[in-house]
Amino acid sequence: MGTVNMFEEKKVIRKDELVDEIAVVVGTRPGIVMFAPIIHELRKGNVPHFCIHTGQHYSPNMDYEFFKDLNLPVPEFRVSGVSERKTHGGQTAAMLEGIENVLMNKKPRLVLVGGDANTNLAGALAARKLRMLVGHVEAGERSFDWRMPEEHNRRIIDHISDLLFATGENGKEHLLKECVQGRIFVTGNTIVDASLQHFEIARAKSDALERFGLSPSSYGVMTTHREENVDFEPSLRGSLEGVSMAAEALKLPVLLLVHPRTQKRLREFGLEAWAQKLPGIKIHDAVGYLDFLSLVASSALVFTDSGGVQQEACIHHVPAVTLRENTEWVETLEHGANRLAGTDRESIVKAAKEAYVAERSWPVPFGNGDAAARIVEICLRALKE
């Protein structure tokens, strides 16, 4: 794995210094999943590229195992010292400096970021300042909730990107209304690519259901990690109590795969013992991607505040209850694939009861699994221009 070294004191790179290479920036679990099909396409086509891992979300379970499950090589570069930063500004600044360091040395012509995490904002800003092309995967998604740092990040990234890869027509319309400067392409969503490509592998290799003593369609899955939910004790309590009440009402045990951030907050709020005793909920550490995919696809109901999990549930025709007041993935609300419940206990129970008995034959609105190939093709054309 490469290391990040100090670069000479130079602020910009001339166009003739850039090389026909693509940098892929990741740093969170959803980002790794999103970019797995793109990295596979780049490798298949022998396209010069490298990967920078910012370390925004790091734990051996949620990082190394994901690369292993997705058959990805270890990233060539890793930015150090990010996970120790406690604020958005500190974290983004550390990633921005680290990514810039790598880009100054490697000089790729195109930098790809994807989604809405601080990782992607840092990657896009670093590339923009160095006059490299910026490509944004999942461009144009909007929750219209200004409380969410993810909403700020998406909008900023979209307005400094050259290539905007929208998952569907909704994203394209948002970008057109905002008069972005970059070129817009509707490509579908690489989450579909990843989910479809790895589902059969997950069914063959994962023994997660057996390990947890679960049978298909006889349990629910819960994830929660967004700061507006888990950083505030009333919201965290409300979502856990609501899911517990729903589990009891439906006689449906729920497996809570606890994110490191959520675990930390439960400990800080003194709620660990309380949460362990909630009826209907079984708490376990987060699992690898293949295990997670197997658990979600075989479940009867999903409770989540994750955009990626909303999509994965929709792809595998599992109804979702979203623990937010809004979602950027409005397509999942159509045809009954998803319901918004927030963190109010009664709203969660009501949404869960409706979702549990709903029809599950909705069309998948995120493409047919060829998004990565289309994105790579567009990137290659851009390199030749």
Short mmCIF file of C-alpha atoms in Angstrom, two decimals:
data_model
loop_
_atom_site.label_atom_id
_atom_site.label_comp_id
_atom_site.label_asym_id
_atom_site.label_seq_id
_atom_site.Cartn_x
_atom_site.Cartn_y
_atom_site.Cartn_z
CA MET A 1 0.00 0.00 0.00
CA GLY A 2 1.31 3.45 -0.89
CA THR A 3 1.90 6.13 1.67
CA VAL A 4 1.04 9.80 1.57
CA ASN A 5 4.21 11.91 1.44
CA MET A 6 4.66 15.65 1.68
CA PHE A 7 4.59 17.29 -1.75
CA GLU A 8 6.57 20.21 -3.08
CA GLU A 9 5.07 23.62 -2.47
CA LYS A 10 2.93 23.92 -5.58
CA LYS A 11 -0.75 24.81 -5.76
CA VAL A 12 -1.83 23.77 -9.25
CA ILE A 13 -0.90 21.30 -11.96
CA ARG A 14 -0.63 22.18 -15.64
CA LYS A 15 -2.92 20.30 -18.00
CA ASP A 16 0.05 18.84 -19.88
CA GLU A 17 1.34 17.32 -16.63
CA LEU A 18 -1.80 15.21 -16.10
CA VAL A 19 -1.74 11.54 -17.08
CA ASP A 20 -4.59 9.47 -18.51
CA GLU A 21 -5.38 7.77 -15.22
CA ILE A 22 -8.48 7.67 -13.02
CA ALA A 23 -8.42 8.13 -9.24
CA VAL A 24 -11.26 6.54 -7.27
CA VAL A 25 -11.91 8.00 -3.81
CA VAL A 26 -13.63 5.87 -1.15
CA GLY A 27 -13.87 6.05 2.61
CA THR A 28 -17.21 4.67 3.77
CA ARG A 29 -18.96 1.32 3.46
CA PRO A 30 -21.60 2.60 0.99
CA GLY A 31 -18.84 4.18 -1.08
CA ILE A 32 -16.89 0.94 -1.25
CA VAL A 33 -20.01 -0.95 -2.36
CA MET A 34 -20.92 1.77 -4.88
CA PHE A 35 -17.50 1.75 -6.50
CA ALA A 36 -16.88 -2.01 -6.50
CA PRO A 37 -18.55 -2.55 -9.93
CA ILE A 38 -16.70 0.48 -11.36
CA ILE A 39 -13.34 -0.78 -10.11
CA HIS A 40 -14.12 -4.21 -11.57
CA GLU A 41 -14.91 -2.56 -14.93
CA LEU A 42 -11.70 -0.54 -14.81
CA ARG A 43 -9.67 -3.65 -14.05
CA LYS A 44 -11.43 -5.68 -16.74
CA GLY A 45 -10.63 -3.03 -19.34
CA ASN A 46 -7.05 -2.53 -18.10
CA VAL A 47 -7.82 1.15 -17.56
CA PRO A 48 -5.04 2.86 -15.56
CA HIS A 49 -6.48 3.73 -12.17
CA PHE A 50 -5.78 3.74 -8.45
CA CYS A 51 -7.84 3.96 -5.27
CA ILE A 52 -7.51 6.37 -2.34
CA HIS A 53 -9.09 5.31 0.94
CA THR A 54 -9.71 8.24 3.29
CA GLY A 55 -10.38 6.10 6.35
CA GLN A 56 -13.55 8.06 7.22
CA HIS A 57 -15.31 4.89 8.42
CA TYR A 58 -12.72 2.44 9.59
CA SER A 59 -12.99 -0.78 11.50
CA PRO A 60 -11.55 -4.15 10.49
CA ASN A 61 -15.08 -5.57 10.21
CA MET A 62 -16.57 -2.80 8.08
CA ASP A 63 -13.52 -2.15 5.91
CA TYR A 64 -11.19 -5.04 5.20
CA GLU A 65 -14.03 -7.54 5.07
CA PHE A 66 -15.88 -5.43 2.52
CA PHE A 67 -12.91 -5.34 0.17
CA LYS A 68 -12.51 -9.08 0.61
CA ASP A 69 -16.20 -9.83 0.06
CA LEU A 70 -16.32 -7.62 -3.01
CA ASN A 71 -13.14 -9.15 -4.47
CA LEU A 72 -11.39 -5.80 -4.52
CA PRO A 73 -7.67 -5.13 -4.16
CA VAL A 74 -6.41 -3.23 -1.14
CA PRO A 75 -6.42 0.52 -1.95
CA GLU A 76 -3.06 1.80 -3.09
CA PHE A 77 -3.26 4.84 -0.82
CA ARG A 78 -4.76 5.45 2.60
CA VAL A 79 -5.06 8.82 4.32
CA SER A 80 -4.10 8.61 7.99
CA GLY A 81 -5.43 10.43 11.01
CA VAL A 82 -8.99 10.99 9.77
CA SER A 83 -10.97 8.79 12.15
CA GLU A 84 -9.42 10.60 15.11
CA ARG A 85 -10.95 13.92 14.01
CA LYS A 86 -14.26 14.58 15.77
CA THR A 87 -15.78 17.43 13.75
CA HIS A 88 -16.94 17.79 10.14
CA GLY A 89 -14.39 20.55 9.57
CA GLY A 90 -11.50 18.66 11.09
CA GLN A 91 -12.36 15.42 9.32
CA THR A 92 -12.90 17.04 5.94
CA ALA A 93 -9.74 19.11 6.26
CA ALA A 94 -7.61 16.04 7.04
CA MET A 95 -9.06 14.15 4.08
CA LEU A 96 -8.71 17.14 1.76
CA GLU A 97 -5.02 17.52 2.59
CA GLY A 98 -4.35 13.80 2.34
CA ILE A 99 -6.15 13.36 -0.98
CA GLU A 100 -4.51 16.46 -2.41
CA ASN A 101 -1.14 15.05 -1.42
CA VAL A 102 -1.76 11.87 -3.43
CA LEU A 103 -3.21 13.72 -6.42
CA MET A 104 -0.26 16.12 -6.56
CA ASN A 105 2.09 13.16 -6.82
CA LYS A 106 0.03 10.91 -9.12
CA LYS A 107 -1.48 13.63 -11.37
CA PRO A 108 -4.54 11.71 -12.68
CA ARG A 109 -6.65 13.46 -15.28
CA LEU A 110 -9.96 12.34 -13.72
CA VAL A 111 -11.08 11.83 -10.11
CA LEU A 112 -14.25 9.89 -9.29
CA VAL A 113 -16.23 10.41 -6.09
CA GLY A 114 -19.60 8.92 -5.25
CA GLY A 115 -22.45 9.74 -2.91
CA ASP A 116 -22.69 12.29 -0.14
CA ALA A 117 -20.12 11.59 2.58
CA ASN A 118 -17.42 14.04 3.69
CA THR A 119 -14.97 11.77 1.85
CA ASN A 120 -16.52 12.71 -1.47
CA LEU A 121 -16.61 16.42 -0.73
CA ALA A 122 -12.91 16.33 0.16
CA GLY A 123 -12.06 14.35 -2.98
CA ALA A 124 -14.04 16.64 -5.26
CA LEU A 125 -12.58 19.81 -3.73
CA ALA A 126 -9.02 18.51 -3.97
CA ALA A 127 -9.44 17.58 -7.63
CA ARG A 128 -11.24 20.82 -8.53
CA LYS A 129 -8.50 22.98 -7.01
CA LEU A 130 -5.88 21.02 -8.96
CA ARG A 131 -7.82 21.47 -12.22
CA MET A 132 -8.50 17.77 -12.66
CA LEU A 133 -11.78 16.47 -14.04
CA VAL A 134 -14.29 15.58 -11.33
CA GLY A 135 -16.88 12.82 -11.85
CA HIS A 136 -19.72 12.42 -9.34
CA VAL A 137 -21.50 9.07 -9.15
CA GLU A 138 -25.04 9.37 -7.69
CA ALA A 139 -25.30 13.00 -8.74
CA GLY A 140 -28.53 14.94 -8.35
CA GLU A 141 -30.08 13.09 -5.42
CA ARG A 142 -31.82 15.47 -3.00
CA SER A 143 -33.47 15.06 0.39
CA PHE A 144 -34.11 18.83 0.67
CA ASP A 145 -33.29 18.52 4.39
CA TRP A 146 -30.73 21.17 5.32
CA ARG A 147 -30.14 19.57 8.72
CA MET A 148 -28.25 16.78 6.99
CA PRO A 149 -24.55 17.27 6.16
CA GLU A 150 -25.07 14.78 3.35
CA GLU A 151 -27.42 17.23 1.62
CA HIS A 152 -24.83 20.02 1.82
CA ASN A 153 -22.16 17.72 0.44
CA ARG A 154 -24.22 16.51 -2.52
CA ARG A 155 -25.10 19.99 -3.66
CA ILE A 156 -21.54 21.30 -3.38
CA ILE A 157 -20.08 18.29 -5.20
CA ASP A 158 -22.61 18.53 -8.00
CA HIS A 159 -21.77 22.18 -8.62
CA ILE A 160 -18.02 21.59 -8.91
CA SER A 161 -18.18 18.38 -10.98
CA ASP A 162 -17.52 18.03 -14.70
CA LEU A 163 -19.26 14.67 -15.18
CA LEU A 164 -22.52 14.10 -13.31
CA PHE A 165 -23.75 10.50 -13.27
CA ALA A 166 -27.40 10.55 -12.23
CA THR A 167 -29.14 7.33 -11.26
CA GLY A 168 -32.42 8.35 -12.90
CA GLU A 169 -34.56 11.12 -14.33
CA ASN A 170 -35.32 12.63 -10.89
CA GLY A 171 -31.66 13.33 -10.32
CA LYS A 172 -31.28 14.77 -13.80
CA GLU A 173 -34.20 17.14 -13.22
CA HIS A 174 -32.72 18.38 -9.95
CA LEU A 175 -29.42 19.10 -11.66
CA LEU A 176 -31.07 20.93 -14.55
CA LYS A 177 -33.11 23.09 -12.17
CA GLU A 178 -29.94 24.02 -10.28
CA CYS A 179 -28.15 24.93 -13.53
CA VAL A 180 -25.04 22.88 -12.81
CA GLN A 181 -22.07 23.49 -15.10
CA GLY A 182 -21.07 19.86 -15.65
CA ARG A 183 -22.43 17.41 -18.21
CA ILE A 184 -25.29 15.19 -17.01
CA PHE A 185 -25.58 11.49 -17.82
CA VAL A 186 -28.38 9.18 -16.66
CA THR A 187 -26.58 5.89 -16.05
CA GLY A 188 -28.56 3.93 -13.46
CA ASN A 189 -27.14 3.07 -10.08
CA THR A 190 -24.04 0.97 -9.42
CA ILE A 191 -25.66 -0.22 -6.19
CA VAL A 192 -27.86 -2.37 -8.45
CA ASP A 193 -24.76 -3.70 -10.19
CA ALA A 194 -23.11 -4.59 -6.89
CA SER A 195 -26.22 -6.10 -5.34
CA LEU A 196 -27.07 -8.25 -8.34
CA GLN A 197 -23.47 -9.31 -8.96
CA HIS A 198 -22.92 -10.44 -5.40
CA PHE A 199 -26.31 -11.81 -4.42
CA GLU A 200 -25.68 -15.28 -5.83
CA ILE A 201 -22.25 -15.33 -4.18
CA ALA A 202 -23.86 -14.32 -0.91
CA ARG A 203 -26.45 -17.09 -1.15
CA ALA A 204 -23.74 -19.65 -1.85
CA LYS A 205 -21.14 -18.49 0.66
CA SER A 206 -22.92 -16.72 3.51
CA ASP A 207 -24.11 -18.74 6.49
CA ALA A 208 -25.42 -15.65 8.29
CA LEU A 209 -28.99 -16.94 8.64
CA GLU A 210 -27.75 -20.18 10.19
CA ARG A 211 -25.37 -18.33 12.53
CA PHE A 212 -28.16 -16.10 13.79
CA GLY A 213 -30.74 -18.91 13.91
CA LEU A 214 -33.01 -17.21 11.36
CA SER A 215 -35.34 -18.51 8.66
CA PRO A 216 -36.13 -16.61 5.44
CA SER A 217 -38.98 -14.08 5.73
CA SER A 218 -39.33 -14.64 9.48
CA TYR A 219 -37.31 -11.70 10.82
CA GLY A 220 -36.50 -8.03 10.30
CA VAL A 221 -33.19 -6.18 9.95
CA MET A 222 -32.39 -2.78 11.44
CA THR A 223 -29.53 -0.33 10.81
CA THR A 224 -29.17 3.25 12.05
CA HIS A 225 -26.12 5.49 11.91
CA ARG A 226 -26.98 9.01 10.69
CA GLU A 227 -25.93 11.72 13.12
CA GLU A 228 -29.36 13.38 13.26
CA ASN A 229 -30.68 10.06 14.59
CA VAL A 230 -27.97 8.57 16.78
CA ASP A 231 -26.24 11.70 18.12
CA PHE A 232 -29.41 12.81 19.92
CA GLU A 233 -30.64 10.60 22.73
CA PRO A 234 -34.39 11.21 22.18
CA SER A 235 -34.11 10.26 18.50
CA LEU A 236 -32.03 7.18 19.24
CA ARG A 237 -34.42 6.09 21.99
CA GLY A 238 -37.44 6.74 19.81
CA SER A 239 -36.21 4.72 16.87
CA LEU A 240 -35.17 1.76 19.03
CA GLU A 241 -38.39 1.78 21.04
CA GLY A 242 -40.47 2.12 17.88
CA VAL A 243 -38.77 -0.83 16.20
CA SER A 244 -39.11 -2.86 19.39
CA MET A 245 -42.84 -2.10 19.55
CA ALA A 246 -43.22 -2.99 15.87
CA ALA A 247 -41.35 -6.26 16.39
CA GLU A 248 -43.67 -7.16 19.25
CA ALA A 249 -46.81 -6.15 17.35
CA LEU A 250 -45.84 -8.16 14.26
CA LYS A 251 -44.27 -11.01 16.23
CA LEU A 252 -41.23 -10.45 14.03
CA PRO A 253 -37.82 -10.55 15.72
CA VAL A 254 -35.51 -7.80 14.49
CA LEU A 255 -31.74 -8.11 14.14
CA LEU A 256 -30.04 -4.76 14.83
CA LEU A 257 -26.64 -4.69 13.14
CA VAL A 258 -25.09 -1.92 15.15
CA HIS A 259 -22.82 0.60 13.43
CA PRO A 260 -19.68 1.65 15.40
CA ARG A 261 -21.05 5.20 15.67
CA THR A 262 -24.32 3.90 17.09
CA GLN A 263 -22.53 1.62 19.53
CA LYS A 264 -20.46 4.56 20.73
CA ARG A 265 -23.54 6.71 21.31
CA LEU A 266 -25.37 3.93 23.17
CA ARG A 267 -22.38 3.70 25.47
CA GLU A 268 -22.10 7.48 25.93
CA PHE A 269 -25.82 7.85 26.66
CA GLY A 270 -25.74 4.94 29.11
CA LEU A 271 -28.23 3.02 26.96
CA GLU A 272 -26.31 -0.19 26.25
CA ALA A 273 -27.97 -2.31 28.94
CA TRP A 274 -31.37 -0.76 28.19
CA ALA A 275 -31.07 -1.52 24.47
CA GLN A 276 -30.02 -5.10 25.12
CA LYS A 277 -33.26 -5.66 27.07
CA LEU A 278 -35.63 -4.21 24.46
CA PRO A 279 -38.14 -6.92 23.52
CA GLY A 280 -38.06 -8.13 19.95
CA ILE A 281 -34.58 -6.75 19.13
CA LYS A 282 -31.36 -8.75 19.02
CA ILE A 283 -28.23 -6.58 18.83
CA HIS A 284 -25.09 -7.68 16.98
CA ASP A 285 -22.01 -5.98 15.56
CA ALA A 286 -22.04 -5.02 11.90
CA VAL A 287 -21.25 -7.86 9.49
CA GLY A 288 -19.46 -8.15 6.13
CA TYR A 289 -21.16 -7.23 2.89
CA LEU A 290 -22.04 -10.74 1.74
CA ASP A 291 -23.57 -11.57 5.11
CA PHE A 292 -25.42 -8.27 5.16
CA LEU A 293 -26.75 -8.74 1.64
CA SER A 294 -27.93 -12.24 2.49
CA LEU A 295 -29.65 -11.04 5.67
CA VAL A 296 -31.42 -8.12 3.98
CA ALA A 297 -32.53 -10.08 0.91
CA SER A 298 -33.99 -12.89 3.03
CA SER A 299 -35.72 -10.66 5.57
CA ALA A 300 -39.39 -9.77 5.84
CA LEU A 301 -38.86 -6.10 6.71
CA VAL A 302 -36.01 -3.58 6.92
CA PHE A 303 -35.73 -0.61 9.29
CA THR A 304 -33.00 1.85 8.31
CA ASP A 305 -31.84 5.44 7.95
CA SER A 306 -29.30 4.48 5.26
CA GLY A 307 -29.85 5.47 1.66
CA GLY A 308 -27.89 2.46 0.43
CA VAL A 309 -29.93 0.04 2.50
CA GLN A 310 -33.17 1.59 1.25
CA GLN A 311 -32.00 0.85 -2.27
CA GLU A 312 -30.82 -2.68 -1.50
CA ALA A 313 -34.12 -3.55 0.15
CA CYS A 314 -36.00 -2.19 -2.86
CA ILE A 315 -33.79 -4.16 -5.29
CA HIS A 316 -34.54 -7.41 -3.45
CA HIS A 317 -38.24 -6.66 -2.98
CA VAL A 318 -38.09 -6.35 0.80
CA PRO A 319 -40.27 -3.52 2.19
CA ALA A 320 -38.42 -0.83 4.12
CA VAL A 321 -39.35 1.53 6.92
CA THR A 322 -37.04 4.54 6.78
CA LEU A 323 -36.22 6.14 10.12
CA ARG A 324 -36.15 9.63 8.62
CA GLU A 325 -38.69 12.32 7.76
CA ASN A 326 -37.48 12.41 4.16
CA THR A 327 -35.34 10.52 1.66
CA GLU A 328 -33.30 11.40 -1.39
CA TRP A 329 -34.40 8.06 -2.85
CA VAL A 330 -37.95 9.14 -3.59
CA GLU A 331 -38.29 6.36 -6.16
CA THR A 332 -38.44 3.84 -3.31
CA LEU A 333 -41.58 5.53 -1.98
CA GLU A 334 -43.42 4.76 -5.20
CA HIS A 335 -45.16 1.40 -5.53
CA GLY A 336 -44.94 0.81 -1.75
CA ALA A 337 -41.31 -0.28 -1.50
CA ASN A 338 -40.52 2.18 1.29
CA ARG A 339 -42.27 4.23 3.98
CA LEU A 340 -41.01 7.24 5.91
CA ALA A 341 -41.52 7.04 9.67
CA GLY A 342 -38.96 9.31 11.34
CA THR A 343 -38.04 8.35 14.91
CA ASP A 344 -41.50 8.64 16.43
CA ARG A 345 -42.51 5.33 18.03
CA GLU A 346 -46.12 5.27 16.88
CA SER A 347 -45.17 6.31 13.34
CA ILE A 348 -42.65 3.48 13.13
CA VAL A 349 -45.22 0.93 14.30
CA LYS A 350 -47.83 2.21 11.84
CA ALA A 351 -45.40 2.18 8.91
CA ALA A 352 -44.15 -1.30 9.83
CA LYS A 353 -47.67 -2.75 9.93
CA GLU A 354 -48.46 -1.27 6.52
CA ALA A 355 -45.20 -2.39 4.95
CA TYR A 356 -45.40 -5.91 6.34
CA VAL A 357 -48.64 -6.72 4.50
CA ALA A 358 -47.89 -4.76 1.31
CA GLU A 359 -47.49 -6.27 -2.14
CA ARG A 360 -43.83 -6.85 -3.03
CA SER A 361 -43.89 -6.83 -6.83
CA TRP A 362 -42.69 -3.27 -7.45
CA PRO A 363 -40.35 -2.54 -10.37
CA VAL A 364 -36.73 -1.74 -9.48
CA PRO A 365 -36.24 1.95 -10.39
CA PHE A 366 -32.43 2.13 -10.43
CA GLY A 367 -31.46 0.50 -13.71
CA ASN A 368 -30.70 -3.03 -14.81
CA GLY A 369 -27.17 -3.53 -13.54
CA ASP A 370 -25.07 -1.96 -16.32
CA ALA A 371 -24.41 1.42 -14.67
CA ALA A 372 -20.71 0.77 -14.02
CA ALA A 373 -20.01 -0.12 -17.64
CA ARG A 374 -21.75 3.04 -18.82
CA ILE A 375 -19.89 5.23 -16.33
CA VAL A 376 -16.49 3.82 -17.31
CA GLU A 377 -17.29 4.27 -21.01
CA ILE A 378 -18.13 7.95 -20.43
CA CYS A 379 -14.97 8.43 -18.36
CA LEU A 380 -12.81 6.97 -21.11
CA ARG A 381 -14.35 9.34 -23.64
CA ALA A 382 -13.67 12.26 -21.32
CA LEU A 383 -10.00 11.26 -20.99
CA LYS A 384 -9.61 11.42 -24.77
CA GLU A 385 -11.15 14.86 -25.17
#
